Amino acid sequence: RICFLFLVGSTPRCVGTFATPPSPSMAKQRVPVMVFAAAALLGLAAVRGLGGQLFVTGPRSAPRRSVSRTSPLSAGPSAAAEGYEYVPVKWAIDISISDDSLRQVMERVNNIDSIWPTGRGSLDREDFRSRVKAGQSSLDDRAIDTVFNTFNAGTYLATDREGLAKTIAQWRASGGAPSASSLGGGIVGAKISVIGAWLFLNVFSAFAAYFIILRPILDTNFGIDLLPGQPKYWE
């Protein structure tokens, strides 16, 4: 039995007790369960802290790459407007980005070569921002991120150059100016991807942390189980 002690004046008093399960094999189960739980906790922390961030934002601390001179747009240093920071979930729930601001970004992309030089294996968010803002720094950074997110389902890196070239060509399929309506499906898909990633990292993983890691520790050591109807996989 375990007793919680509190000082009442200068006298310690036991204010509550509870017993661990009386199973004779419980002591033997505690060590492997706690070792497994610690390893799982470290793994979950790594996935949430690194993998999840890379999925939606990319390596923020990575140095900026210089922009190739082969691009028709003379790109300067990558720089969003002062005070702006791309936050995936905030972007996903933002419904105030105008079609006109999207169209202005699309007009800066004449073809795939204007944003993605031949020979480069991928295109990241900040390279794209630098290229489209070269000579027109007034572009809305939220619109830039929106257009870029249609390239890659909301992740930080576009890797399918050929597919993106076809998509950009379709913006002007009728021979006129690009229309923001052609981005509709890509924007919806990117928002779903970003929100899904956020839910996985912040909601599902919290439940998984309890179900897989904390539940066996609490039940084995303290007899506490918040899901008493579910099977106990560690027994």
Coordinates of N, CA and C in Angstrom, one line a residue:
R1 N 0.8 -1.2 0.0 CA 0.0 0.0 0.0 C 0.9 1.3 0.0
I2 N 0.4 2.3 -0.7 CA 1.1 3.5 -0.7 C 0.3 4.6 0.0
C3 N 1.0 5.4 0.8 CA 0.3 6.5 1.6 C 0.8 7.8 1.2
F4 N -0.1 8.8 0.9 CA 0.3 10.2 0.7 C 0.4 10.9 2.0
L5 N 1.5 11.5 2.3 CA 1.7 12.2 3.5 C 1.7 13.7 3.3
F6 N 0.9 14.4 4.2 CA 0.9 15.8 4.2 C 1.2 16.3 5.6
L7 N 1.8 17.5 5.7 CA 2.1 18.1 7.0 C 0.9 18.9 7.5
V8 N 0.4 18.5 8.6 CA -0.7 19.3 9.3 C -0.1 19.9 10.5
G9 N 0.2 21.1 10.5 CA 1.0 21.7 11.5 C 2.4 21.2 11.4
S10 N 2.9 20.5 12.4 CA 4.2 19.9 12.4 C 4.1 18.4 12.4
T11 N 2.8 17.9 12.2 CA 2.6 16.4 12.3 C 2.3 15.9 10.9
P12 N 3.1 14.9 10.4 CA 2.7 14.3 9.1 C 1.5 13.4 9.2
R13 N 0.6 13.5 8.3 CA -0.6 12.6 8.4 C -0.8 12.0 7.0
C14 N -1.3 10.8 7.1 CA -1.7 10.1 5.8 C -3.1 10.5 5.4
V15 N -3.2 11.1 4.2 CA -4.5 11.5 3.8 C -5.1 10.7 2.7
G16 N -4.4 9.7 2.3 CA -5.0 8.8 1.2 C -4.1 7.7 0.9
T17 N -4.6 6.5 0.6 CA -3.9 5.3 0.3 C -4.5 4.6 -0.9
F18 N -3.7 3.9 -1.6 CA -4.3 3.0 -2.6 C -3.3 1.8 -2.7
A19 N -3.8 0.7 -3.2 CA -3.0 -0.5 -3.3 C -2.7 -0.8 -4.7
T20 N -1.5 -1.4 -5.0 CA -1.2 -1.9 -6.3 C -1.9 -3.2 -6.5
P21 N -2.1 -3.7 -7.7 CA -2.8 -5.0 -8.0 C -2.1 -6.1 -7.2
P22 N -2.8 -7.0 -6.7 CA -2.2 -8.1 -5.9 C -1.6 -9.2 -6.7
S23 N -1.4 -9.1 -8.0 CA -0.9 -10.2 -8.8 C 0.5 -10.5 -8.3
P24 N 0.9 -11.8 -8.1 CA 2.2 -12.2 -7.7 C 3.3 -11.9 -8.7
S25 N 2.9 -11.8 -10.0 CA 3.9 -11.6 -11.0 C 4.1 -10.2 -11.3
M26 N 3.4 -9.3 -10.6 CA 3.5 -7.9 -10.9 C 4.9 -7.3 -10.8
A27 N 5.6 -7.7 -9.8 CA 7.0 -7.2 -9.6 C 7.9 -7.5 -10.8
K28 N 7.7 -8.7 -11.3 CA 8.5 -9.1 -12.4 C 8.1 -8.3 -13.7
Q29 N 6.9 -7.9 -13.8 CA 6.4 -7.2 -15.0 C 6.9 -5.8 -15.0
R30 N 7.2 -5.2 -13.9 CA 7.4 -3.7 -13.8 C 8.6 -3.3 -14.6
V31 N 9.7 -4.0 -14.4 CA 11.0 -3.6 -15.1 C 10.9 -3.6 -16.6
P32 N 10.5 -4.7 -17.3 CA 10.4 -4.7 -18.7 C 9.4 -3.7 -19.2
V33 N 8.2 -3.5 -18.5 CA 7.2 -2.6 -19.0 C 7.8 -1.2 -18.9
M34 N 8.5 -0.8 -17.9 CA 9.0 0.5 -17.7 C 10.2 0.8 -18.7
V35 N 11.0 -0.2 -19.0 CA 12.0 -0.1 -20.0 C 11.4 0.1 -21.4
F36 N 10.4 -0.7 -21.7 CA 9.7 -0.5 -23.0 C 9.1 0.9 -23.1
A37 N 8.5 1.3 -22.0 CA 7.8 2.6 -22.0 C 8.7 3.7 -22.2
A38 N 9.9 3.7 -21.5 CA 10.9 4.7 -21.7 C 11.4 4.8 -23.1
A39 N 11.7 3.7 -23.7 CA 12.1 3.7 -25.1 C 11.1 4.2 -26.0
A40 N 9.8 3.8 -25.8 CA 8.7 4.3 -26.6 C 8.6 5.8 -26.5
L41 N 8.7 6.3 -25.3 CA 8.5 7.7 -25.0 C 9.6 8.5 -25.7
L42 N 10.8 8.0 -25.7 CA 11.9 8.7 -26.4 C 11.6 8.7 -27.9
G43 N 11.1 7.6 -28.4 CA 10.8 7.5 -29.9 C 9.7 8.5 -30.3
L44 N 8.7 8.5 -29.4 CA 7.6 9.4 -29.7 C 8.0 10.9 -29.7
A45 N 8.8 11.2 -28.7 CA 9.3 12.6 -28.6 C 10.1 13.0 -29.9
A46 N 10.9 12.0 -30.3 CA 11.7 12.3 -31.5 C 10.8 12.5 -32.7
V47 N 9.8 11.7 -32.9 CA 8.9 11.8 -34.0 C 8.1 13.1 -34.0
R48 N 7.6 13.5 -32.8 CA 6.9 14.7 -32.7 C 7.8 15.9 -32.8
G49 N 8.9 15.9 -32.2 CA 9.8 17.1 -32.2 C 10.5 17.4 -33.5
L50 N 10.9 16.3 -34.2 CA 11.7 16.5 -35.4 C 10.9 16.1 -36.7
G51 N 10.4 14.8 -36.7 CA 9.8 14.4 -38.0 C 8.6 15.2 -38.3
G52 N 7.7 15.5 -37.3 CA 6.5 16.3 -37.6 C 6.8 17.7 -38.0
Q53 N 7.8 18.3 -37.4 CA 8.2 19.7 -37.8 C 8.7 19.7 -39.3
L54 N 9.6 18.7 -39.6 CA 10.1 18.6 -40.9 C 9.0 18.4 -42.0
F55 N 8.0 17.6 -41.6 CA 7.0 17.3 -42.6 C 6.3 18.6 -43.1
V56 N 6.0 19.5 -42.1 CA 5.2 20.6 -42.5 C 5.9 21.9 -42.7
T57 N 7.1 22.1 -42.0 CA 7.8 23.3 -42.1 C 9.2 23.3 -42.7
G58 N 9.9 22.1 -42.6 CA 11.2 22.0 -43.1 C 12.2 22.4 -42.1
P59 N 13.5 22.1 -42.4 CA 14.6 22.4 -41.4 C 14.8 23.9 -41.3
R60 N 14.2 24.6 -40.3 CA 14.3 26.0 -40.1 C 15.7 26.5 -40.0
S61 N 16.6 25.7 -39.3 CA 17.9 26.2 -39.1 C 18.9 26.0 -40.2
A62 N 18.4 25.3 -41.3 CA 19.3 25.1 -42.4 C 19.6 26.4 -43.1
P63 N 20.9 26.5 -43.6 CA 21.3 27.8 -44.2 C 20.6 27.9 -45.6
R64 N 20.3 29.2 -46.0 CA 19.7 29.5 -47.2 C 20.6 29.0 -48.4
R65 N 20.1 28.4 -49.4 CA 20.8 28.1 -50.6 C 20.8 29.3 -51.5
S66 N 21.9 29.5 -52.2 CA 21.9 30.5 -53.2 C 21.1 30.1 -54.4
V67 N 20.4 31.1 -55.0 CA 19.5 30.8 -56.1 C 20.3 30.8 -57.4
S68 N 20.1 29.8 -58.2 CA 20.8 29.6 -59.5 C 20.6 30.8 -60.4
R69 N 21.6 31.3 -61.1 CA 21.5 32.4 -62.1 C 20.9 32.0 -63.4
T70 N 20.6 30.7 -63.5 CA 19.9 30.2 -64.7 C 18.4 30.6 -64.7
S71 N 17.9 31.1 -63.6 CA 16.5 31.4 -63.5 C 16.2 32.7 -64.3
P72 N 15.2 32.8 -65.1 CA 14.8 34.0 -65.8 C 14.5 35.1 -64.8
L73 N 14.0 34.8 -63.6 CA 13.8 35.8 -62.6 C 15.1 36.0 -61.8
S74 N 15.5 37.2 -61.7 CA 16.7 37.5 -60.9 C 16.4 37.5 -59.4
A75 N 16.6 36.4 -58.7 CA 16.1 36.3 -57.4 C 17.2 36.8 -56.4
G76 N 16.7 37.6 -55.4 CA 17.5 38.2 -54.4 C 17.5 37.3 -53.2
P77 N 17.9 37.8 -52.0 CA 17.9 37.0 -50.8 C 16.5 36.7 -50.4
S78 N 16.3 35.5 -49.9 CA 15.0 35.0 -49.5 C 14.6 35.8 -48.2
A79 N 13.5 36.5 -48.3 CA 13.0 37.3 -47.1 C 11.5 37.5 -47.2
A80 N 10.8 37.0 -46.2 CA 9.4 37.3 -46.1 C 9.3 38.7 -45.5
A81 N 8.1 39.2 -45.6 CA 7.8 40.5 -45.0 C 8.1 40.5 -43.5
E82 N 8.6 41.7 -43.0 CA 9.0 41.8 -41.6 C 7.8 41.3 -40.7
G83 N 8.1 40.4 -39.8 CA 7.2 40.0 -38.8 C 6.4 38.8 -39.3
Y84 N 6.5 38.3 -40.6 CA 5.8 37.2 -41.1 C 6.5 35.9 -40.8
E85 N 5.8 34.9 -40.4 CA 6.3 33.6 -40.2 C 5.3 32.6 -40.7
Y86 N 5.7 31.6 -41.5 CA 4.8 30.6 -42.0 C 4.5 29.6 -40.8
V87 N 3.2 29.5 -40.4 CA 2.8 28.6 -39.4 C 1.8 27.7 -40.1
P88 N 2.1 26.4 -40.3 CA 1.2 25.5 -41.1 C -0.3 25.6 -40.7
V89 N -0.6 25.3 -39.4 CA -2.0 25.3 -39.0 C -2.6 26.6 -39.1
K90 N -1.9 27.7 -38.8 CA -2.5 29.0 -39.0 C -2.8 29.3 -40.4
W91 N -1.9 28.8 -41.3 CA -2.2 29.0 -42.8 C -3.4 28.2 -43.2
A92 N -3.5 27.0 -42.6 CA -4.6 26.0 -43.1 C -6.0 26.6 -42.7
I93 N -6.1 27.3 -41.6 CA -7.4 27.8 -41.2 C -7.7 29.3 -41.6
D94 N -6.7 29.8 -42.3 CA -6.9 31.2 -42.8 C -7.7 31.2 -44.1
I95 N -8.8 31.9 -44.0 CA -9.7 32.0 -45.2 C -9.8 33.4 -45.8
S96 N -8.8 34.2 -45.4 CA -8.8 35.6 -45.8 C -7.9 35.9 -47.0
I97 N -7.2 34.9 -47.5 CA -6.3 35.1 -48.6 C -7.1 35.3 -49.9
S98 N -6.9 36.5 -50.5 CA -7.8 36.8 -51.7 C -7.3 36.1 -53.0
D99 N -8.3 36.0 -53.9 CA -7.9 35.4 -55.2 C -7.0 36.3 -55.9
D100 N -7.1 37.6 -55.8 CA -6.3 38.6 -56.5 C -4.8 38.4 -56.0
S101 N -4.6 38.2 -54.7 CA -3.2 38.0 -54.3 C -2.6 36.7 -54.8
L102 N -3.4 35.7 -54.9 CA -3.0 34.4 -55.5 C -2.6 34.6 -57.0
R103 N -3.5 35.3 -57.7 CA -3.2 35.5 -59.1 C -1.9 36.3 -59.3
Q104 N -1.6 37.3 -58.5 CA -0.4 38.0 -58.6 C 0.8 37.1 -58.4
V105 N 0.8 36.2 -57.5 CA 1.9 35.2 -57.4 C 2.0 34.3 -58.6
M106 N 0.8 33.8 -59.1 CA 0.8 33.0 -60.3 C 1.4 33.7 -61.5
E107 N 1.1 35.0 -61.6 CA 1.6 35.7 -62.8 C 3.2 35.8 -62.8
R108 N 3.8 35.7 -61.6 CA 5.2 35.7 -61.5 C 5.9 34.4 -61.9
V109 N 5.1 33.4 -62.1 CA 5.6 32.1 -62.5 C 5.2 31.8 -64.0
N110 N 6.2 32.2 -64.9 CA 5.9 32.0 -66.3 C 5.9 30.6 -66.8
N111 N 6.9 29.8 -66.2 CA 7.0 28.4 -66.5 C 7.9 27.8 -65.4
I112 N 8.1 26.5 -65.5 CA 8.8 25.8 -64.5 C 10.3 26.3 -64.3
D113 N 10.9 26.7 -65.4 CA 12.3 27.2 -65.4 C 12.4 28.5 -64.6
S114 N 11.3 29.2 -64.5 CA 11.4 30.5 -63.8 C 11.5 30.4 -62.3
I115 N 11.1 29.2 -61.8 CA 11.2 29.0 -60.3 C 12.1 27.8 -60.0
W116 N 12.3 26.9 -61.0 CA 13.0 25.6 -60.6 C 14.0 25.3 -61.7
P117 N 15.3 25.7 -61.6 CA 16.3 25.5 -62.6 C 16.5 24.1 -62.9
T118 N 16.8 23.8 -64.2 CA 17.1 22.4 -64.6 C 18.4 21.9 -63.9
G119 N 18.3 20.7 -63.4 CA 19.4 20.1 -62.7 C 19.3 20.1 -61.2
R120 N 18.4 20.9 -60.7 CA 18.2 20.9 -59.3 C 17.1 19.9 -58.9
G121 N 17.4 19.1 -57.9 CA 16.5 18.0 -57.6 C 15.2 18.3 -56.8
S122 N 15.2 19.5 -56.3 CA 14.0 19.9 -55.5 C 13.8 21.4 -55.4
L123 N 12.7 21.8 -54.9 CA 12.4 23.3 -54.8 C 11.8 23.4 -53.4
D124 N 12.5 24.3 -52.5 CA 12.0 24.5 -51.2 C 11.2 25.8 -51.1
R125 N 10.5 25.9 -50.0 CA 9.6 27.1 -49.8 C 10.3 28.4 -50.0
E126 N 11.4 28.6 -49.3 CA 12.1 29.9 -49.3 C 12.7 30.2 -50.6
D127 N 13.2 29.2 -51.4 CA 13.7 29.5 -52.7 C 12.6 30.0 -53.6
F128 N 11.4 29.4 -53.5 CA 10.3 29.8 -54.3 C 9.9 31.2 -53.9
R129 N 9.8 31.5 -52.6 CA 9.5 32.9 -52.1 C 10.5 33.9 -52.7
S130 N 11.7 33.6 -52.7 CA 12.7 34.5 -53.2 C 12.6 34.8 -54.7
R131 N 12.3 33.8 -55.4 CA 12.1 33.9 -56.9 C 10.9 34.7 -57.3
V132 N 9.8 34.5 -56.6 CA 8.6 35.2 -57.1 C 8.5 36.6 -56.5
K133 N 9.3 36.9 -55.4 CA 9.3 38.2 -54.9 C 10.4 39.1 -55.5
A134 N 11.2 38.5 -56.3 CA 12.3 39.3 -56.9 C 11.7 40.4 -57.8
G135 N 11.9 41.6 -57.4 CA 11.4 42.7 -58.2 C 10.0 43.1 -57.9
Q136 N 9.3 42.3 -57.0 CA 8.0 42.7 -56.6 C 7.8 42.2 -55.1
S137 N 8.4 42.9 -54.2 CA 8.4 42.5 -52.8 C 7.1 42.7 -52.1
S138 N 6.1 43.4 -52.8 CA 4.8 43.6 -52.2 C 3.9 42.4 -52.2
L139 N 4.3 41.3 -52.8 CA 3.4 40.2 -52.9 C 3.1 39.7 -51.5
D140 N 1.9 39.2 -51.3 CA 1.4 38.6 -50.0 C 2.1 37.3 -49.7
D141 N 2.8 37.2 -48.6 CA 3.6 36.0 -48.3 C 2.6 34.9 -48.0
R142 N 1.4 35.1 -47.5 CA 0.4 34.1 -47.3 C 0.0 33.5 -48.7
A143 N -0.1 34.3 -49.7 CA -0.5 33.8 -51.0 C 0.7 33.0 -51.6
I144 N 1.9 33.5 -51.4 CA 3.0 32.7 -51.9 C 3.1 31.3 -51.2
D145 N 2.8 31.2 -49.9 CA 2.8 29.9 -49.3 C 1.7 29.1 -49.8
T146 N 0.5 29.7 -50.1 CA -0.6 29.0 -50.6 C -0.3 28.4 -51.9
V147 N 0.3 29.1 -52.8 CA 0.6 28.6 -54.1 C 1.6 27.5 -54.0
F148 N 2.7 27.7 -53.2 CA 3.7 26.7 -53.0 C 3.1 25.4 -52.4
N149 N 2.2 25.5 -51.5 CA 1.6 24.3 -50.9 C 0.8 23.5 -51.9
T150 N 0.4 24.1 -53.0 CA -0.3 23.3 -54.0 C 0.7 22.4 -54.8
F151 N 1.9 22.7 -54.7 CA 3.0 22.0 -55.4 C 3.3 20.6 -54.7
N152 N 3.0 20.6 -53.4 CA 3.6 19.5 -52.6 C 2.7 19.0 -51.5
A153 N 1.4 19.2 -51.6 CA 0.4 18.8 -50.6 C 0.7 19.3 -49.2
G154 N 1.3 20.6 -49.1 CA 1.4 21.2 -47.9 C 2.8 21.0 -47.2
T155 N 3.6 20.1 -47.8 CA 4.9 19.9 -47.1 C 5.9 21.0 -47.6
Y156 N 7.2 20.9 -47.1 CA 8.1 22.1 -47.3 C 8.9 21.9 -48.6
L157 N 8.8 20.8 -49.3 CA 9.7 20.6 -50.4 C 9.0 20.0 -51.6
A158 N 9.1 20.6 -52.7 CA 8.6 20.0 -54.0 C 9.6 19.2 -54.7
T159 N 9.3 18.0 -55.1 CA 10.3 17.1 -55.7 C 9.9 16.6 -57.1
D160 N 8.7 16.8 -57.5 CA 8.2 16.3 -58.9 C 8.3 17.5 -59.9
R161 N 9.4 17.7 -60.5 CA 9.6 18.8 -61.4 C 8.7 18.7 -62.6
E162 N 8.6 17.5 -63.2 CA 7.8 17.2 -64.4 C 6.4 17.5 -64.1
G163 N 5.9 16.9 -63.0 CA 4.5 17.1 -62.7 C 4.1 18.6 -62.4
L164 N 5.0 19.3 -61.8 CA 4.8 20.7 -61.5 C 4.8 21.5 -62.8
A165 N 5.6 21.1 -63.7 CA 5.7 21.8 -65.0 C 4.3 21.7 -65.7
K166 N 3.7 20.6 -65.7 CA 2.4 20.4 -66.3 C 1.3 21.2 -65.6
T167 N 1.4 21.3 -64.3 CA 0.5 22.0 -63.5 C 0.5 23.5 -63.9
I168 N 1.8 24.1 -63.9 CA 1.9 25.5 -64.3 C 1.5 25.8 -65.7
A169 N 1.7 24.9 -66.6 CA 1.3 25.1 -68.0 C -0.3 25.1 -68.0
Q170 N -1.0 24.4 -67.2 CA -2.4 24.4 -67.2 C -3.0 25.7 -66.6
W171 N -2.2 26.4 -65.9 CA -2.7 27.7 -65.4 C -3.0 28.7 -66.6
R172 N -2.3 28.5 -67.7 CA -2.5 29.4 -68.9 C -2.9 28.5 -70.1
A173 N -3.7 27.5 -69.8 CA -4.1 26.6 -70.9 C -5.0 27.3 -71.9
S174 N -5.7 28.3 -71.5 CA -6.6 29.0 -72.4 C -5.9 30.2 -73.1
G175 N -4.7 30.4 -72.7 CA -3.9 31.5 -73.4 C -4.0 32.8 -72.7
G176 N -4.8 32.9 -71.6 CA -5.0 34.2 -70.9 C -4.2 34.2 -69.6
A177 N -4.6 35.1 -68.8 CA -3.9 35.2 -67.5 C -4.3 34.1 -66.6
P178 N -3.5 33.7 -65.7 CA -3.8 32.6 -64.8 C -4.9 32.9 -63.8
S179 N -5.7 32.0 -63.5 CA -6.9 32.2 -62.6 C -6.7 31.4 -61.3
A180 N -7.0 32.1 -60.2 CA -6.8 31.5 -58.9 C -7.7 30.2 -58.7
S181 N -8.8 30.2 -59.5 CA -9.7 29.1 -59.4 C -9.0 27.7 -59.7
S182 N -8.0 27.8 -60.5 CA -7.3 26.6 -60.9 C -6.5 26.0 -59.8
L183 N -6.4 26.7 -58.7 CA -5.6 26.2 -57.5 C -6.5 25.5 -56.5
G184 N -7.9 25.6 -56.7 CA -8.8 25.2 -55.7 C -8.6 23.8 -55.2
G185 N -8.5 22.8 -56.0 CA -8.2 21.4 -55.6 C -6.9 21.3 -54.8
G186 N -5.9 21.9 -55.3 CA -4.6 21.8 -54.7 C -4.6 22.5 -53.3
I187 N -5.3 23.6 -53.1 CA -5.4 24.2 -51.8 C -6.1 23.4 -50.8
V188 N -7.2 22.8 -51.3 CA -8.0 21.9 -50.3 C -7.2 20.7 -49.9
G189 N -6.5 20.1 -50.9 CA -5.7 19.0 -50.5 C -4.5 19.3 -49.6
A190 N -3.9 20.5 -49.8 CA -2.8 20.9 -48.9 C -3.3 21.2 -47.5
K191 N -4.5 21.8 -47.4 CA -5.1 22.1 -46.1 C -5.4 20.8 -45.3
I192 N -6.0 19.9 -46.0 CA -6.3 18.6 -45.4 C -5.0 17.9 -44.9
S193 N -4.0 18.0 -45.7 CA -2.7 17.3 -45.3 C -2.1 18.0 -44.1
V194 N -2.1 19.3 -44.1 CA -1.5 20.0 -42.9 C -2.4 19.8 -41.7
I195 N -3.7 19.9 -41.8 CA -4.5 19.7 -40.6 C -4.4 18.3 -40.1
G196 N -4.4 17.3 -41.0 CA -4.2 15.9 -40.6 C -2.9 15.7 -39.9
A197 N -1.8 16.3 -40.4 CA -0.5 16.1 -39.7 C -0.6 16.7 -38.3
W198 N -1.2 17.9 -38.2 CA -1.3 18.5 -36.9 C -2.1 17.7 -35.9
L199 N -3.2 17.1 -36.4 CA -4.0 16.2 -35.5 C -3.3 15.0 -35.1
F200 N -2.5 14.4 -36.0 CA -1.7 13.3 -35.7 C -0.7 13.6 -34.6
L201 N 0.0 14.7 -34.8 CA 1.1 15.1 -33.8 C 0.6 15.5 -32.5
N202 N -0.6 16.2 -32.5 CA -1.0 16.8 -31.2 C -2.2 16.1 -30.5
V203 N -2.9 15.3 -31.3 CA -4.1 14.7 -30.7 C -3.9 13.2 -30.6
F204 N -3.7 12.5 -31.8 CA -3.5 11.1 -31.8 C -2.3 10.6 -31.0
S205 N -1.2 11.4 -31.1 CA 0.0 11.0 -30.5 C -0.1 11.1 -28.9
A206 N -0.9 12.1 -28.5 CA -1.2 12.2 -27.0 C -1.9 11.0 -26.5
F207 N -2.9 10.5 -27.3 CA -3.7 9.3 -26.9 C -2.8 8.1 -27.0
A208 N -2.0 8.0 -28.0 CA -1.0 6.9 -28.2 C 0.0 6.8 -27.0
A209 N 0.4 8.0 -26.6 CA 1.4 8.1 -25.5 C 0.8 7.5 -24.2
Y210 N -0.5 7.8 -24.0 CA -1.1 7.2 -22.8 C -1.4 5.7 -23.0
F211 N -1.9 5.3 -24.1 CA -2.4 4.0 -24.3 C -1.2 3.0 -24.4
I212 N -0.1 3.4 -25.0 CA 1.1 2.5 -25.2 C 2.1 2.7 -24.1
I213 N 2.3 3.9 -23.6 CA 3.4 4.2 -22.7 C 3.0 4.3 -21.2
L214 N 2.1 5.3 -21.0 CA 1.7 5.6 -19.6 C 0.7 4.6 -19.0
R215 N -0.1 4.0 -19.8 CA -1.1 3.1 -19.3 C -0.5 1.9 -18.5
P216 N 0.4 1.2 -19.2 CA 1.0 0.1 -18.4 C 1.8 0.5 -17.2
I217 N 2.4 1.7 -17.2 CA 3.2 2.1 -16.0 C 2.2 2.4 -14.9
L218 N 1.1 3.2 -15.2 CA 0.2 3.5 -14.1 C -0.5 2.3 -13.6
D219 N -0.9 1.4 -14.5 CA -1.6 0.2 -14.1 C -0.7 -0.8 -13.3
T220 N 0.5 -1.0 -13.8 CA 1.4 -1.9 -13.1 C 1.9 -1.4 -11.8
N221 N 2.1 -0.1 -11.7 CA 2.7 0.4 -10.4 C 1.7 0.9 -9.4
F222 N 0.6 1.5 -10.0 CA -0.4 2.1 -9.1 C -1.8 1.6 -9.2
G223 N -2.1 0.7 -10.1 CA -3.4 0.2 -10.2 C -4.4 1.1 -10.8
I224 N -3.9 2.1 -11.6 CA -4.7 3.1 -12.2 C -4.9 2.8 -13.7
D225 N -6.1 2.7 -14.2 CA -6.3 2.4 -15.6 C -7.6 3.2 -16.0
L226 N -7.3 4.2 -16.9 CA -8.4 5.0 -17.4 C -9.2 4.4 -18.5
L227 N -8.7 3.2 -19.0 CA -9.5 2.5 -20.0 C -9.7 1.0 -19.5
P228 N -10.5 0.9 -18.5 CA -10.6 -0.5 -17.9 C -11.2 -1.5 -18.8
G229 N -11.9 -1.1 -19.8 CA -12.5 -2.1 -20.7 C -11.7 -2.6 -21.8
Q230 N -10.5 -2.0 -21.9 CA -9.6 -2.4 -23.0 C -8.6 -3.4 -22.6
P231 N -8.2 -4.3 -23.6 CA -7.3 -5.4 -23.2 C -5.9 -4.8 -22.8
K232 N -5.3 -5.5 -21.8 CA -4.0 -5.1 -21.3 C -2.9 -5.9 -22.1
Y233 N -2.3 -5.3 -23.1 CA -1.4 -6.0 -23.9 C -0.1 -6.4 -23.2
W234 N 0.2 -5.8 -22.1 CA 1.5 -6.1 -21.4 C 1.4 -7.3 -20.5
E235 N 0.2 -7.8 -20.3 CA 0.0 -8.9 -19.4 C 0.0 -10.2 -20.1

